[in-house]
């Protein structure tokens, strides 16, 4: 065991002295030491249950013969950070989380570790750490939030943002807006639709790094405590078997996960996070693979924001195991999981359940999967759209550009009623370097939807969109404006053509005109604090997962 260095070497008596101070007993020094990285805080609603779950993980570790050591991990609530300076810190926090786990696990020579996580950047950050450190590891995701309810209609966080647009349009009163605000998020858990947090929980399960069935079990469900206890016990078993993340996760595993992602219609942010996780495992996961597998993989469950169903419905229908059963002829079944079995062995224990929520491959909600990658003279290196959340009417669209240099400027224009049907809203200098931080922009997209414009207005950006975004919203435009990408050349009135079926994103400009405009393109001046300036210096493009290089 790695921890033998501090347990046994004579010259490490000082380390043992400090461990005695922690309350360890003589017999404990013969047991595996296991770090428990907990993202609990009382800031993030998705993390409110993590303190309790961490205790069940630790009990599982002790009962299986290990010694748990809990330590804290930072976490940002994207919903609270949305629409202001705070969102610039969200994506950079993903690397800080991976760094934090690496620091604690490596510095203290733990034999293995458990990640207790939820929400958008925390889960991918922990997955990145699993690949980096590569000692036995298992992830516990905290579970979705139950939907809220008002006047017989189920609600989630996106309901609030879209209600703001409805209020501005005069369709609901301020009192109704306030009721929706109070009722949409009823308690602990990751927001109730298939937004980024729950998408990444599903990806964790699809990668084989969490207990089978755990991604959709809700935060307030007693079954979550059983899963937490089982997770703790399994962490000791992984150490005994010396089964490391890189023994489990291979290129085939990532391809399986992308197929699952396409079939459930996961957040467009998965096209940012999965390549970053793959990079930590030493595997390349290009955007082109997302597009290829999307064309081959049907969309089997139509969850919020694009569809009518919530994570509660998905869990009741059987969650990720039911998706895997339906896709098994398209998956590599020889990959391993933390359960100690191959995926084929795991699926032998899963009984098929007929459902109105999860369809079969011969009767999908959409013939293609959730994400499409668009290219053209406006996005030579690619851009990303959640195509299953776009209406058939808007799969092809042509409109005049209305260009904004920041999210705040676009939001003000939308609220002031300055965006008319037939417009393509362009938000630039919000990419990984240009932001810096590649802000997630839920406010403008939700306002567009809430004001009834999602059937007549499109949005494109070199930043990114929330997992809760619906409609023709194209993000991750590469190269970004800060790097003199074509999006930096756009002017009000330019004709932009979007063709999702043909995977095209183009502007009606000649190469000569584009080049001439780019000569004079300059990023807006911004105050950039220390951490974000470091991030700007080292972050890669979004097509590579916005990893630090």
Coordinates of C-alpha atoms in Angstrom, one line a residue:
X1 CA 0.0 0.0 0.0
X2 CA 1.2 3.5 -0.7
X3 CA 0.6 4.6 2.9
X4 CA 3.2 2.0 4.1
X5 CA 5.8 4.7 3.7
X6 CA 4.4 6.7 6.6
X7 CA 3.1 3.7 8.5
X8 CA 6.3 1.7 8.6
X9 CA 9.5 3.6 7.9
X10 CA 11.4 4.4 11.1
X11 CA 12.2 7.9 9.8
X12 CA 8.5 8.7 9.4
X13 CA 7.8 8.5 13.1
X14 CA 6.9 12.2 13.0
X15 CA 4.1 11.5 10.6
X16 CA 2.8 8.7 12.8
X17 CA 2.9 11.0 15.8
X18 CA 0.6 13.4 14.1
X19 CA -1.7 10.5 13.1
X20 CA -1.8 9.4 16.7
X21 CA -3.1 12.9 17.5
X22 CA -5.9 12.3 15.0
X23 CA -7.1 9.4 17.2
X24 CA -5.7 6.4 15.3
X25 CA -5.2 3.2 17.2
X26 CA -2.3 0.7 16.7
X27 CA -4.5 -1.7 14.6
X28 CA -5.4 1.2 12.3
X29 CA -1.9 1.5 10.9
X30 CA -2.4 -1.9 9.2
X31 CA -5.5 -0.8 7.4
X32 CA -5.7 1.1 4.1
X33 CA -5.9 4.9 4.4
X34 CA -8.7 6.3 2.2
X35 CA -9.2 10.0 1.4
X36 CA -12.8 11.2 1.2
X37 CA -13.1 14.3 -0.9
X38 CA -16.3 16.0 0.1
X39 CA -17.7 19.0 -1.7
X40 CA -20.3 19.7 1.0
X41 CA -21.1 23.3 1.7
X42 CA -24.3 25.1 2.7
X43 CA -23.9 27.4 -0.4
X44 CA -24.8 25.0 -3.1
X45 CA -28.3 23.4 -2.9
X46 CA -26.9 20.4 -4.8
X47 CA -24.5 19.8 -1.9
X48 CA -26.8 20.1 1.1
X49 CA -27.0 16.3 1.5
X50 CA -23.4 15.6 1.0
X51 CA -22.4 15.9 4.7
X52 CA -24.8 13.1 5.6
X53 CA -23.8 11.0 2.6
X54 CA -20.1 11.4 3.5
X55 CA -20.8 9.9 6.9
X56 CA -22.4 6.8 5.2
X57 CA -19.3 6.6 2.9
X58 CA -17.0 6.7 5.9
X59 CA -19.0 4.0 7.8
X60 CA -18.8 1.8 4.7
X61 CA -15.0 2.3 4.6
X62 CA -14.6 1.4 8.4
X63 CA -16.9 -1.6 8.1
X64 CA -14.9 -2.9 5.2
X65 CA -11.6 -2.5 7.1
X66 CA -10.3 0.9 6.0
X67 CA -9.6 4.2 7.7
X68 CA -11.3 7.3 6.1
X69 CA -9.8 10.8 6.1
X70 CA -12.3 13.4 5.1
X71 CA -11.2 16.7 3.4
X72 CA -13.1 19.5 1.8
X73 CA -13.3 20.5 -1.9
X74 CA -14.6 23.9 -3.2
X75 CA -17.8 24.1 -5.3
X76 CA -19.5 26.9 -7.1
X77 CA -23.3 27.0 -7.7
X78 CA -23.7 27.9 -11.3
X79 CA -27.2 29.1 -10.8
X80 CA -26.2 31.6 -8.1
X81 CA -23.1 32.6 -10.1
X82 CA -25.1 33.1 -13.3
X83 CA -25.2 36.4 -15.2
X84 CA -22.5 38.3 -13.3
X85 CA -18.7 38.3 -12.6
X86 CA -19.0 35.1 -10.5
X87 CA -19.7 32.9 -13.6
X88 CA -16.1 33.6 -14.9
X89 CA -14.9 31.5 -12.0
X90 CA -17.1 28.5 -12.6
X91 CA -15.1 26.7 -15.4
X92 CA -11.7 27.5 -13.9
X93 CA -12.9 25.9 -10.6
X94 CA -13.0 22.6 -12.4
X95 CA -9.2 22.5 -12.6
X96 CA -8.9 23.9 -9.1
X97 CA -11.0 20.9 -7.9
X98 CA -8.8 18.4 -9.7
X99 CA -5.7 20.1 -8.3
X100 CA -7.2 20.0 -4.8
X101 CA -7.9 16.3 -4.9
X102 CA -4.4 15.6 -6.4
X103 CA -2.8 17.7 -3.7
X104 CA -4.5 16.0 -0.8
X105 CA -4.4 12.5 -2.1
X106 CA -0.8 12.7 -3.2
X107 CA 0.6 14.7 -0.3
X108 CA -0.8 12.3 2.3
X109 CA -0.1 9.0 0.4
X110 CA -3.7 7.8 0.6
X111 CA -4.1 4.3 -0.8
X112 CA -7.4 5.2 -2.5
X113 CA -10.0 7.9 -2.4
X114 CA -13.7 8.6 -2.7
X115 CA -15.2 11.7 -4.3
X116 CA -18.5 12.9 -2.8
X117 CA -19.8 15.4 -5.4
X118 CA -22.6 17.0 -7.3
X119 CA -23.1 19.9 -9.6
X120 CA -21.5 21.2 -12.7
X121 CA -17.8 21.5 -12.4
X122 CA -17.2 19.5 -9.2
X123 CA -18.0 16.1 -10.8
X124 CA -15.8 16.6 -13.9
X125 CA -13.0 18.0 -11.7
X126 CA -13.1 14.9 -9.6
X127 CA -13.1 12.6 -12.7
X128 CA -10.1 14.5 -14.0
X129 CA -8.3 13.9 -10.6
X130 CA -9.1 10.2 -10.9
X131 CA -7.3 10.0 -14.2
X132 CA -4.4 12.1 -13.1
X133 CA -3.6 10.4 -9.8
X134 CA -4.6 6.9 -10.8
X135 CA -4.9 5.2 -7.5
X136 CA -8.1 3.2 -6.6
X137 CA -11.0 5.7 -6.7
X138 CA -14.8 5.7 -6.8
X139 CA -17.2 8.6 -7.2
X140 CA -20.5 9.2 -5.4
X141 CA -22.8 11.8 -7.0
X142 CA -25.3 13.4 -4.6
X143 CA -28.5 13.0 -6.8
X144 CA -31.1 15.2 -8.5
X145 CA -33.4 17.7 -6.8
X146 CA -37.2 16.9 -6.8
X147 CA -39.2 19.2 -9.1
X148 CA -41.1 22.1 -7.7
X149 CA -44.8 22.8 -8.4
X150 CA -47.1 25.7 -8.9
X151 CA -50.7 25.7 -10.1
X152 CA -50.4 22.0 -11.1
X153 CA -47.3 22.6 -13.2
X154 CA -43.9 21.0 -12.3
X155 CA -41.0 23.4 -12.1
X156 CA -37.2 23.6 -12.0
X157 CA -34.5 26.4 -12.0
X158 CA -35.1 27.1 -15.7
X159 CA -38.7 27.8 -14.9
X160 CA -37.6 30.9 -13.0
X161 CA -35.3 32.3 -15.7
X162 CA -38.0 31.8 -18.4
X163 CA -40.6 33.3 -16.1
X164 CA -38.6 36.5 -16.0
X165 CA -39.0 36.7 -19.7
X166 CA -42.7 36.0 -19.4
X167 CA -43.0 38.8 -16.8
X168 CA -41.2 41.3 -19.0
X169 CA -43.6 40.4 -21.8
X170 CA -46.6 41.0 -19.5
X171 CA -47.8 37.4 -19.6
X172 CA -47.5 36.9 -15.8
X173 CA -47.7 39.2 -12.8
X174 CA -44.9 40.1 -10.4
X175 CA -46.7 38.0 -7.8
X176 CA -46.8 35.0 -10.0
X177 CA -43.1 35.4 -10.8
X178 CA -42.3 35.5 -7.1
X179 CA -44.3 32.3 -6.5
X180 CA -42.4 30.6 -9.2
X181 CA -39.2 31.8 -7.8
X182 CA -40.0 30.4 -4.3
X183 CA -41.4 27.1 -5.5
X184 CA -39.1 25.9 -8.3
X185 CA -36.2 24.6 -6.2
X186 CA -37.8 22.8 -3.2
X187 CA -34.7 21.3 -1.5
X188 CA -31.4 19.5 -1.7
X189 CA -30.1 18.1 -5.0
X190 CA -28.9 19.0 -8.5
X191 CA -31.5 21.0 -10.5
X192 CA -34.3 18.7 -11.5
X193 CA -33.8 18.4 -15.3
X194 CA -31.0 16.9 -17.4
X195 CA -28.8 20.0 -17.0
X196 CA -25.0 19.8 -16.6
X197 CA -24.8 18.4 -13.1
X198 CA -27.1 15.5 -13.7
X199 CA -25.6 15.0 -17.2
X200 CA -22.2 14.5 -15.6
X201 CA -23.6 12.2 -12.9
X202 CA -24.9 10.1 -15.7
X203 CA -21.5 10.2 -17.5
X204 CA -19.8 9.1 -14.2
X205 CA -22.0 6.1 -14.1
X206 CA -21.6 5.4 -17.8
X207 CA -17.8 5.6 -17.3
X208 CA -18.1 2.8 -14.7
X209 CA -16.7 5.0 -11.9
X210 CA -19.8 5.0 -9.7
X211 CA -22.3 2.4 -8.3
X212 CA -24.6 1.2 -11.0
X213 CA -27.9 3.0 -10.9
X214 CA -26.7 5.8 -8.7
X215 CA -26.8 8.8 -11.1
X216 CA -30.6 9.3 -11.0
X217 CA -31.4 8.3 -7.4
X218 CA -32.6 11.6 -5.9
X219 CA -30.8 13.5 -3.1
X220 CA -33.7 13.1 -0.7
X221 CA -34.2 9.4 -1.5
X222 CA -33.2 7.0 1.3
X223 CA -31.7 4.7 -1.3
X224 CA -28.9 7.3 -1.7
X225 CA -27.7 6.5 1.8
X226 CA -27.4 2.8 0.9
X227 CA -25.5 3.7 -2.2
X228 CA -23.2 5.9 -0.2
X229 CA -22.5 3.1 2.3
X230 CA -21.9 0.7 -0.6
X231 CA -19.5 3.2 -2.2
X232 CA -17.4 3.3 0.9
X233 CA -17.2 -0.5 1.1
X234 CA -16.3 -0.7 -2.6
X235 CA -13.4 1.7 -2.1
X236 CA -11.7 -0.8 0.2
X237 CA -12.4 -3.6 -2.2
X238 CA -10.8 -1.6 -5.1
X239 CA -7.6 -1.2 -3.0
X240 CA -7.5 -4.9 -2.2
X241 CA -7.8 -5.7 -5.9
X242 CA -5.5 -2.8 -6.9
X243 CA -8.1 -1.8 -9.5
X244 CA -7.2 1.8 -10.6
X245 CA -9.2 4.2 -12.7
X246 CA -7.0 3.7 -15.8
X247 CA -7.7 -0.1 -15.5
X248 CA -11.4 0.7 -15.7
X249 CA -11.6 3.7 -18.1
X250 CA -10.3 3.2 -21.7
X251 CA -11.1 4.8 -25.0
X252 CA -13.9 2.2 -25.4
X253 CA -15.3 3.4 -22.1
X254 CA -15.4 7.0 -23.3
X255 CA -17.1 6.0 -26.6
X256 CA -19.7 4.1 -24.5
X257 CA -20.2 7.2 -22.4
X258 CA -20.6 9.5 -25.4
X259 CA -23.2 7.1 -26.8
X260 CA -25.1 7.2 -23.6
X261 CA -24.8 11.0 -23.6
X262 CA -26.3 11.2 -27.1
X263 CA -29.1 8.9 -26.2
X264 CA -30.2 10.9 -23.1
X265 CA -29.7 14.3 -24.7
X266 CA -27.2 15.5 -22.1
X267 CA -26.0 19.0 -21.6
X268 CA -23.8 20.6 -24.4
X269 CA -21.3 21.1 -21.6
X270 CA -20.5 17.4 -21.8
X271 CA -18.6 18.2 -25.0
X272 CA -16.4 20.4 -22.9
X273 CA -16.0 18.2 -19.8
X274 CA -15.7 14.7 -21.3
X275 CA -12.7 15.7 -23.5
X276 CA -11.1 17.3 -20.4
X277 CA -11.6 14.1 -18.4
X278 CA -10.3 12.0 -21.3
X279 CA -7.2 14.2 -21.5
X280 CA -6.5 13.5 -17.8
X281 CA -6.6 9.8 -18.7
X282 CA -4.2 10.3 -21.6
X283 CA -7.0 9.8 -24.2
X284 CA -8.0 12.1 -27.0
X285 CA -11.7 12.6 -27.4
X286 CA -12.2 15.0 -30.4
X287 CA -15.5 16.9 -31.1
X288 CA -15.7 14.9 -34.3
X289 CA -16.4 11.8 -32.3
X290 CA -19.4 13.4 -30.6
X291 CA -20.8 14.2 -33.9
X292 CA -20.1 10.8 -35.4
X293 CA -21.7 8.9 -32.5
X294 CA -24.6 11.4 -32.4
X295 CA -25.5 10.5 -36.0
X296 CA -25.4 6.8 -35.1
X297 CA -27.2 7.0 -31.7
X298 CA -31.0 7.6 -31.3
X299 CA -32.3 9.9 -28.6
X300 CA -34.3 7.7 -26.2
X301 CA -35.4 9.9 -23.3
X302 CA -36.7 13.5 -23.7
X303 CA -35.9 15.3 -20.5
X304 CA -36.0 18.9 -19.4
X305 CA -35.0 21.4 -20.9
X306 CA -35.9 20.0 -24.3
X307 CA -38.6 17.6 -23.3
X308 CA -41.4 17.3 -20.8
X309 CA -39.9 14.8 -18.4
X310 CA -37.8 15.5 -15.2
X311 CA -35.0 13.4 -13.6
X312 CA -37.7 12.0 -11.3
X313 CA -39.4 10.4 -14.3
X314 CA -36.1 9.1 -15.6
X315 CA -35.3 7.5 -12.3
X316 CA -38.7 6.0 -11.9
X317 CA -38.2 4.4 -15.4
X318 CA -34.9 2.8 -14.4
X319 CA -32.3 5.5 -15.1
X320 CA -29.0 4.8 -16.8
X321 CA -29.1 1.0 -16.5
X322 CA -32.2 1.0 -18.7
X323 CA -30.4 3.1 -21.3
X324 CA -27.5 0.7 -21.2
X325 CA -29.8 -2.3 -21.8
X326 CA -31.4 -0.6 -24.8
X327 CA -28.0 0.4 -26.2
X328 CA -26.1 -2.8 -25.4
X329 CA -25.8 -3.9 -29.0
X330 CA -24.0 -0.6 -29.7
X331 CA -21.7 -0.6 -26.7
X332 CA -18.4 -2.3 -25.9
X333 CA -19.4 -4.7 -23.1
X334 CA -15.9 -5.8 -22.1
X335 CA -15.1 -2.6 -20.3
X336 CA -14.8 -2.8 -16.5
X337 CA -16.6 -0.9 -13.7
X338 CA -15.9 -0.2 -10.1
X339 CA -18.5 -2.9 -9.3
X340 CA -15.7 -5.4 -10.1
X341 CA -17.5 -6.7 -13.2
X342 CA -17.5 -6.0 -16.9
X343 CA -20.3 -4.0 -18.3
X344 CA -21.7 -7.2 -19.8
X345 CA -21.8 -8.8 -16.3
X346 CA -23.5 -5.7 -14.9
X347 CA -26.2 -5.7 -17.6
X348 CA -27.0 -9.4 -16.9
X349 CA -28.4 -8.2 -13.6
X350 CA -30.5 -5.5 -15.1
X351 CA -34.1 -6.5 -16.0
X352 CA -35.6 -4.6 -19.0
X353 CA -38.5 -2.4 -17.9
X354 CA -41.1 -1.2 -20.4
X355 CA -41.6 2.6 -20.1
X356 CA -43.3 5.6 -21.6
X357 CA -40.3 7.7 -20.6
X358 CA -37.4 5.7 -22.0
X359 CA -38.1 4.5 -25.5
X360 CA -36.5 1.7 -27.5
X361 CA -34.0 2.3 -30.3
X362 CA -36.6 1.5 -32.9
X363 CA -39.0 4.1 -31.6
X364 CA -36.8 7.1 -30.5
X365 CA -37.8 10.6 -29.7
X366 CA -35.2 11.7 -32.3
X367 CA -33.4 9.6 -34.8
X368 CA -30.1 11.3 -33.9
X369 CA -28.5 12.0 -30.5
X370 CA -28.4 15.1 -28.4
X371 CA -25.4 17.0 -29.7
X372 CA -24.5 18.3 -33.1
X373 CA -21.1 19.8 -34.1
X374 CA -21.4 22.6 -36.6
X375 CA -18.6 23.9 -38.8
X376 CA -18.2 26.5 -41.5
X377 CA -16.5 29.8 -42.2
X378 CA -17.8 31.2 -38.8
X379 CA -16.6 28.1 -36.8
X380 CA -13.7 26.5 -38.7
X381 CA -12.8 24.4 -35.7
X382 CA -16.3 23.6 -34.6
X383 CA -19.2 24.7 -32.5
X384 CA -21.7 22.8 -30.4
X385 CA -25.5 22.8 -30.2
X386 CA -27.9 20.6 -28.2
X387 CA -30.0 19.7 -31.3
X388 CA -32.6 17.6 -29.4
X389 CA -33.6 20.9 -27.6
X390 CA -34.2 22.7 -30.9
X391 CA -37.6 22.7 -32.6
X392 CA -37.9 21.3 -36.1
X393 CA -38.8 24.8 -37.3
X394 CA -35.4 26.2 -36.2
X395 CA -33.1 23.4 -37.4
X396 CA -32.5 25.6 -40.4
X397 CA -32.4 29.4 -39.8
X398 CA -31.1 32.5 -41.5
X399 CA -31.0 35.9 -39.8
X400 CA -29.3 39.2 -39.3
X401 CA -26.6 39.4 -36.7
X402 CA -26.9 41.6 -33.7
X403 CA -23.5 41.6 -32.1
X404 CA -22.7 42.1 -28.4
X405 CA -19.3 42.1 -26.7
X406 CA -20.5 40.6 -23.5
X407 CA -23.4 38.7 -21.9
X408 CA -24.5 41.7 -19.9
X409 CA -25.0 43.8 -23.1
X410 CA -27.1 41.1 -24.7
X411 CA -29.3 40.6 -21.7
X412 CA -30.0 44.3 -21.4
X413 CA -31.0 44.4 -25.1
X414 CA -33.3 41.4 -24.7
X415 CA -35.0 42.9 -21.6
X416 CA -35.4 46.2 -23.4
X417 CA -37.3 44.5 -26.2
X418 CA -34.6 45.3 -28.8
X419 CA -34.3 41.8 -30.2
X420 CA -36.8 41.2 -33.0
X421 CA -37.7 38.0 -34.9
X422 CA -35.2 37.1 -37.6
X423 CA -32.2 38.0 -35.4
X424 CA -29.1 36.0 -34.7
X425 CA -27.8 37.3 -31.3
X426 CA -24.0 37.1 -31.3
X427 CA -22.2 37.1 -27.9
X428 CA -18.4 37.2 -28.3
X429 CA -15.3 37.6 -26.2
X430 CA -16.8 35.1 -23.7
X431 CA -14.6 32.2 -24.6
X432 CA -12.0 30.5 -22.3
X433 CA -9.4 33.2 -22.9
X434 CA -11.7 36.1 -23.9
X435 CA -13.9 35.9 -20.9
X436 CA -11.8 34.7 -19.4
X437 CA -13.5 31.7 -18.0
X438 CA -16.0 30.8 -20.7
X439 CA -19.1 31.9 -18.9
X440 CA -22.3 29.8 -19.1
X441 CA -25.1 32.0 -20.3
X442 CA -28.5 31.0 -19.1
X443 CA -30.0 34.4 -18.7
X444 CA -30.1 35.5 -22.4
X445 CA -31.2 32.1 -23.6
X446 CA -34.0 31.8 -21.0
X447 CA -35.2 35.3 -21.6
X448 CA -35.4 34.6 -25.3
X449 CA -37.5 31.5 -24.5
X450 CA -39.6 33.2 -21.9
X451 CA -40.4 36.1 -24.2
X452 CA -41.6 33.7 -26.9
X453 CA -38.7 34.2 -29.3
X454 CA -37.1 30.8 -29.3
X455 CA -38.9 30.0 -32.6
X456 CA -37.7 33.1 -34.4
X457 CA -34.3 34.1 -32.8
X458 CA -31.0 32.2 -32.6
X459 CA -28.0 32.8 -30.4
X460 CA -24.3 32.0 -31.1
X461 CA -21.3 32.5 -28.8
X462 CA -17.7 31.6 -28.3
X463 CA -18.8 31.1 -24.7
X464 CA -21.1 28.3 -23.6
X465 CA -24.7 27.7 -22.6
X466 CA -26.3 26.2 -19.5
X467 CA -27.3 22.6 -19.6
X468 CA -30.8 24.1 -19.1
X469 CA -30.7 26.0 -22.4
X470 CA -33.2 25.1 -25.1
X471 CA -33.7 26.4 -28.6
X472 CA -31.2 27.2 -31.4
X473 CA -28.3 28.2 -29.1
X474 CA -24.9 27.4 -30.6
X475 CA -21.9 27.7 -28.3
X476 CA -18.2 26.8 -28.1
X477 CA -17.5 28.7 -31.5
X478 CA -13.9 28.0 -32.3
X479 CA -11.5 29.8 -32.7
X480 CA -12.9 32.3 -30.2
X481 CA -12.9 36.0 -30.8
X482 CA -10.0 36.7 -28.4
X483 CA -7.9 34.4 -30.7
X484 CA -9.0 36.4 -33.8
X485 CA -11.5 33.7 -34.7
X486 CA -14.1 34.7 -37.5
X487 CA -16.7 35.5 -34.8
X488 CA -14.6 38.6 -34.1
X489 CA -15.2 39.9 -37.6
X490 CA -19.0 40.0 -37.3
X491 CA -21.0 43.3 -37.6
X492 CA -24.6 44.1 -37.0
X493 CA -26.6 43.1 -40.1
X494 CA -24.4 40.3 -41.3
X495 CA -26.4 37.4 -42.7
X496 CA -25.8 34.2 -40.6
X497 CA -26.9 30.8 -41.9
X498 CA -27.5 27.9 -39.5
X499 CA -28.1 24.4 -40.9
X500 CA -28.1 21.9 -38.1
X501 CA -28.9 18.8 -40.3
X502 CA -26.0 19.7 -42.6
X503 CA -23.8 20.7 -39.6
X504 CA -23.2 24.2 -41.1
X505 CA -22.6 27.6 -39.4
X506 CA -21.7 30.3 -41.9
X507 CA -21.7 34.0 -42.4
X508 CA -22.3 35.6 -45.8
X509 CA -18.8 37.2 -46.0
X510 CA -16.0 36.6 -48.5
X511 CA -12.6 35.4 -47.2
X512 CA -11.2 38.7 -48.2
X513 CA -13.7 40.8 -46.3
X514 CA -13.3 38.5 -43.3
X515 CA -9.6 38.9 -43.2
X516 CA -9.8 42.7 -43.6
X517 CA -12.2 43.0 -40.7
X518 CA -10.1 40.8 -38.5
X519 CA -7.1 43.1 -38.9
X520 CA -8.9 45.8 -36.8
X521 CA -10.7 43.5 -34.4
X522 CA -9.8 44.2 -30.8
X523 CA -11.1 42.6 -27.5
X524 CA -12.9 45.0 -25.1
X525 CA -10.8 46.2 -22.1
X526 CA -11.6 44.3 -18.9
X527 CA -10.3 44.2 -15.4
X528 CA -8.9 40.7 -15.0
X529 CA -8.0 39.5 -11.4
X530 CA -5.0 37.3 -10.7
X531 CA -6.5 33.8 -10.9
X532 CA -8.4 34.6 -14.1
X533 CA -5.3 36.1 -15.7
X534 CA -3.4 32.9 -15.0
X535 CA -6.3 31.0 -16.5
X536 CA -6.3 33.1 -19.6
X537 CA -2.5 32.4 -20.1
X538 CA -2.7 28.6 -19.8
X539 CA -6.2 27.5 -21.0
X540 CA -6.7 25.8 -24.3
X541 CA -9.5 26.2 -26.7
X542 CA -13.0 24.8 -26.0
X543 CA -12.6 22.2 -28.8
X544 CA -9.9 20.6 -26.6
X545 CA -12.0 20.8 -23.5
X546 CA -10.6 24.1 -22.2
X547 CA -7.9 22.2 -20.4
X548 CA -4.9 24.0 -18.9
X549 CA -1.8 23.5 -21.0

